[in-house]
Amino acid sequence: MCGIVGYLGQRQAAPILLEGLQRLEYRGYDSAGVAVIENNAIRLDKKVGKLVNLREKLNGSMPQSTVGIGHTRWATHGKPSDRNAHPHLDCSGRFAVVHNGIIENYITLREWLISKGHQFRSETDTEVLPHLVEQLYNGDLVETMLRVVKKVDGSFAAVALALDEPGRLVAARQDSPLVVGLGEGENFLASDIPALLSHTRQTYILEDGEFAVLTRERVEVLDRGGSRVDKKIFHVKWEAAQAEKDGYAHFMLKEIHEQPRALRETLGGRIAPDGSGVVLDELNIPEQQIQDINKIFITACGTAFHAGVVGKYIIEDLARVPVEVDIASEFRYRNPLVDDKTLVIVISQSGETADTLAALREARRKGARVVAVTNVVDSSVAREADDVIYTHAGPEIAVASTKAYSTQLICMYLLGLYLAQKRGTLSAEETARIVGQLKKLPEKVSAVLENGKEIKDFVRRHVDCPSFFFIGRGVDYAVAMEGSLKLKEISYIHAEAYAAGELKHGTLALIVEGVPVVALATQETLFEKTVSNIKEVKAREATVLALAPHTLDEVAKVADEVIYIPQTHPALTPVLAVVPLQLLAYHMAVARGCDVDQPRNLAKSVTVE
């Protein structure tokens, strides 16, 4: 992933491609490249680092062509490097492809293609696409791309360029955005609308399963079977800054709504084809070392720490290993009891969090094996850990973390299941049941996002409240901590999270008439206890907003208002429960006139202690 552009027309393609890529820089990236047809050959130029590096490479030698494709990459498979940058070519140099997304079955496809004599140059999943095009090409790029997509599992926005067919580009979309820009005697492609705005505001927004065939004079949209689709033109009225947010008012809201896609990306290729378990090929922990683990530490900061608290509950329950969770800034100062039988898990969205990096180094110094969970390939945490699980959340612009948190949760489940499989602590039936529900989480998050009116109404009635309390038991307490943090950091409202059973040990002194209490009640085994705690705060005349699955609708008898989430495996409810809390914080910040994406005093990546 990250940014795609394509051009076919009468003008020089390279300057248009570079301009489009520059307009997509806000998405974040680690390398950039372009491919054009020049002098009866595909010319490929790509460079690791920022777009300026590619421009410097092209200085004085700008490609001369009226057709081309370009890409800015956010690494998922393979570290940032020139050879891993997009576009990618086939063996013959006749086909070039750019791609956003994850090819889940790329290992199987790669092995098959190698058996057919193909030679690979990169570590990426994307490179299987141009080789598939080469292998299946029948003289018609459109028919070939239709066949290629049938062999691919996963998510993709892909654009193919063929030397033998210089008069057209062929694009396909599944779970990754792709937009066609309509011009006169020229047409455009981009992963986001901002790349198109200086050239056209007439667009087609491709849907999942659709293909676009571009020539200079026309654009055809096809379905999976190759039949023509009648598309309505979408006229873009947004200004450029708004377009970067896909029409959302803020990056945070956009990123909240990107969570279904991010969850799919994180799960991609990590679930066995038969759904019997998880596959974490990125982990190289010796079998005996897994058996010998006698303690696990999870260490992180802020939102990542809250993901770690969920991880503690999950890993202990599934893998039956004691787990401690430490704030990274405290870990190395308390002389932790760590040795070669300890597994340390560090979690950092950026992979550059100073305290987390220091904790990692302390753990390794004491002989522990370290597994990193991060979003950024080749970050410091990724380089220094023994093993890395990438979240594949994609760039997160807003300071308040949303999709990074939910994908970190997914990694906790995957790791917990992986350890349970290796240690034999979970039955095959229960493993398959959890995995089956994991696969359904993206669509269930989408359902939660479609039902936000109650949250807006609640915000309108409580926008002037000076304090909020969040309560829950078990994993609900971990989610309450994250809900509280979100509200504090972007709306500047004092908020506290408490394990619900702790209310009677002092906190009830702060519960008075009208104080909002957000009560999480997603765990059936703890439901009666949580209801008792709700009654305790109601007896002090608090206003209670409860959050529960539809199957626990009895909570409506004790709460003032209820937000329901879809039913799932009890261990997985944090992924669904956090979404309404993210929206609560967002709408509260908007209602109070706060700077949602850049709250005061905070930075996205904390690289100092």
mmCIF file with all atom_site columns, C-alpha atoms in Angstrom, residues 459 462-468 487 490-494 585-595 600:
data_model
loop_
_atom_site.group_PDB
_atom_site.id
_atom_site.type_symbol
_atom_site.label_atom_id
_atom_site.label_alt_id
_atom_site.label_comp_id
_atom_site.label_asym_id
_atom_site.label_entity_id
_atom_site.label_seq_id
_atom_site.pdbx_PDB_ins_code
_atom_site.Cartn_x
_atom_site.Cartn_y
_atom_site.Cartn_z
_atom_site.occupancy
_atom_site.B_iso_or_equiv
_atom_site.pdbx_formal_charge
_atom_site.auth_seq_id
_atom_site.auth_comp_id
_atom_site.auth_asym_id
_atom_site.auth_atom_id
_atom_site.pdbx_PDB_model_num
ATOM 1  C CA . VAL A 1 459 ? -22.903 13.976 23.065 1.00 0.00 ? 459 VAL A CA 1
ATOM 2  C CA . HIS A 1 462 ? -23.572 15.954 27.764 1.00 0.00 ? 462 HIS A CA 1
ATOM 3  C CA . VAL A 1 463 ? -21.198 18.265 25.932 1.00 0.00 ? 463 VAL A CA 1
ATOM 4  C CA . ASP A 1 464 ? -20.779 20.547 28.939 1.00 0.00 ? 464 ASP A CA 1
ATOM 5  C CA . CYS A 1 465 ? -20.064 17.832 31.511 1.00 0.00 ? 465 CYS A CA 1
ATOM 6  C CA . PRO A 1 466 ? -16.645 18.409 33.160 1.00 0.00 ? 466 PRO A CA 1
ATOM 7  C CA . SER A 1 467 ? -15.968 14.733 34.000 1.00 0.00 ? 467 SER A CA 1
ATOM 8  C CA . PHE A 1 468 ? -16.724 11.246 32.678 1.00 0.00 ? 468 PHE A CA 1
ATOM 9  C CA . LEU A 1 487 ? -12.009 11.345 25.470 1.00 0.00 ? 487 LEU A CA 1
ATOM 10 C CA . ILE A 1 490 ? -8.997  15.145 22.062 1.00 0.00 ? 490 ILE A CA 1
ATOM 11 C CA . SER A 1 491 ? -11.918 16.755 23.954 1.00 0.00 ? 491 SER A CA 1
ATOM 12 C CA . TYR A 1 492 ? -9.930  17.857 27.045 1.00 0.00 ? 492 TYR A CA 1
ATOM 13 C CA . ILE A 1 493 ? -12.621 16.461 29.356 1.00 0.00 ? 493 ILE A CA 1
ATOM 14 C CA . HIS A 1 494 ? -11.423 14.880 32.592 1.00 0.00 ? 494 HIS A CA 1
ATOM 15 C CA . ALA A 1 585 ? -14.592 11.038 21.837 1.00 0.00 ? 585 ALA A CA 1
ATOM 16 C CA . TYR A 1 586 ? -14.602 12.316 18.261 1.00 0.00 ? 586 TYR A CA 1
ATOM 17 C CA . HIS A 1 587 ? -18.084 13.842 18.340 1.00 0.00 ? 587 HIS A CA 1
ATOM 18 C CA . MET A 1 588 ? -17.465 15.316 21.792 1.00 0.00 ? 588 MET A CA 1
ATOM 19 C CA . ALA A 1 589 ? -14.274 17.013 20.549 1.00 0.00 ? 589 ALA A CA 1
ATOM 20 C CA . VAL A 1 590 ? -16.083 18.399 17.500 1.00 0.00 ? 590 VAL A CA 1
ATOM 21 C CA . ALA A 1 591 ? -18.975 19.668 19.620 1.00 0.00 ? 591 ALA A CA 1
ATOM 22 C CA . ARG A 1 592 ? -16.512 21.419 21.949 1.00 0.00 ? 592 ARG A CA 1
ATOM 23 C CA . GLY A 1 593 ? -14.576 23.014 19.080 1.00 0.00 ? 593 GLY A CA 1
ATOM 24 C CA . CYS A 1 594 ? -11.320 21.171 19.758 1.00 0.00 ? 594 CYS A CA 1
ATOM 25 C CA . ASP A 1 595 ? -8.567  20.439 17.246 1.00 0.00 ? 595 ASP A CA 1
ATOM 26 C CA . ARG A 1 600 ? -2.753  20.383 22.234 1.00 0.00 ? 600 ARG A CA 1
#
